[in-house]
Amino acid sequence: MHKFQSITIIIPAFNEGGNISYVIKDSLKNLPKYFRDYEIVVVDDGSNDKTGKIADQLAKKNKRLRVIHQKNGGYSSAMLTGIKIATKDYVAYLPADGQFLINDMRHCFEEVGKADLILGYRGGRQDYTTRRVIFSYGYLLLLLLLFDIKYMDVGWVNIWRSNKIQKMKLTCSQGIFILTEILVRLKKKGLKIVEAPSYYHPRLSGEVKNAKFTVVFKTFQSALKLWIEIRLQSIKH
């Protein structure tokens, strides 16, 4: 248990009515194993199902849970909202679909207090289609070529030191790319980044949102935009 570190868990959620109750309850049950001081922030990103209502009902029963409602702005908008209002030493992303849970982050929690960013890497992904595998490894190859990123996984468990990212200017974030942009900018500053094993589960219910071709295309666009920005900055200096 971390006696001197605290953590904010951000759960961005859009139409996760079939998953959100389980994910919140599991988090409230298991976070005390690892932290004495913690909070959970659910950002309801304009859901048109019962996601927000379910989260509100649970928040009435536990003061460590906060729920923010906003118009639909996408994953990066929801994450930025959560990061901005986080009050603890560290801030971490947790998916609303249950694909990883608090106990699945336990090896990553061991690195809290030792680094500015902890990346959790997945093992087997038994429900991945051939297309998703190609997209995933193709993206890692692109990041290697553009930014010399050699980490095993960049879009999974992310735990940041709060004071390193809350004032960070993010200019290229669309959707899930926000995780990569933060990583690139922290690496550029020479801050400490470590990796630790984590776990992967197929989503509890609903559809996968980040595997759509339009989402993948926007992510690749964002990567190229960030690369161009960094290159232009280096030429100016």
mmCIF file of C-alpha atoms in Angstrom, residues 134-144 154-155 176-177 179-181 219-220 223:
data_model
loop_
_atom_site.group_PDB
_atom_site.id
_atom_site.type_symbol
_atom_site.label_atom_id
_atom_site.label_comp_id
_atom_site.label_asym_id
_atom_site.label_seq_id
_atom_site.Cartn_x
_atom_site.Cartn_y
_atom_site.Cartn_z
ATOM 1 C CA ILE A 134 -2.506 -5.506 -37.852
ATOM 2 C CA PHE A 135 -3.716 -2.073 -36.693
ATOM 3 C CA SER A 136 -2.062 -2.487 -33.275
ATOM 4 C CA TYR A 137 1.351 -3.579 -34.474
ATOM 5 C CA GLY A 138 1.250 -1.217 -37.441
ATOM 6 C CA TYR A 139 0.680 1.657 -35.019
ATOM 7 C CA LEU A 140 3.629 0.622 -32.835
ATOM 8 C CA LEU A 141 5.813 0.499 -35.951
ATOM 9 C CA LEU A 142 4.671 3.992 -36.944
ATOM 10 C CA LEU A 143 5.538 5.344 -33.474
ATOM 11 C CA LEU A 144 8.962 3.733 -33.673
ATOM 12 C CA VAL A 154 1.199 2.680 -25.444
ATOM 13 C CA GLY A 155 -2.603 2.544 -25.411
ATOM 14 C CA ILE A 176 -7.101 7.568 -28.041
ATOM 15 C CA PHE A 177 -4.072 9.430 -29.433
ATOM 16 C CA LEU A 179 -2.201 8.738 -24.546
ATOM 17 C CA THR A 180 0.518 8.739 -27.209
ATOM 18 C CA GLU A 181 0.867 12.516 -27.283
ATOM 19 C CA THR A 219 -5.144 8.407 -34.899
ATOM 20 C CA PHE A 220 -2.598 8.051 -37.702
ATOM 21 C CA ALA A 223 0.609 11.033 -35.142
#
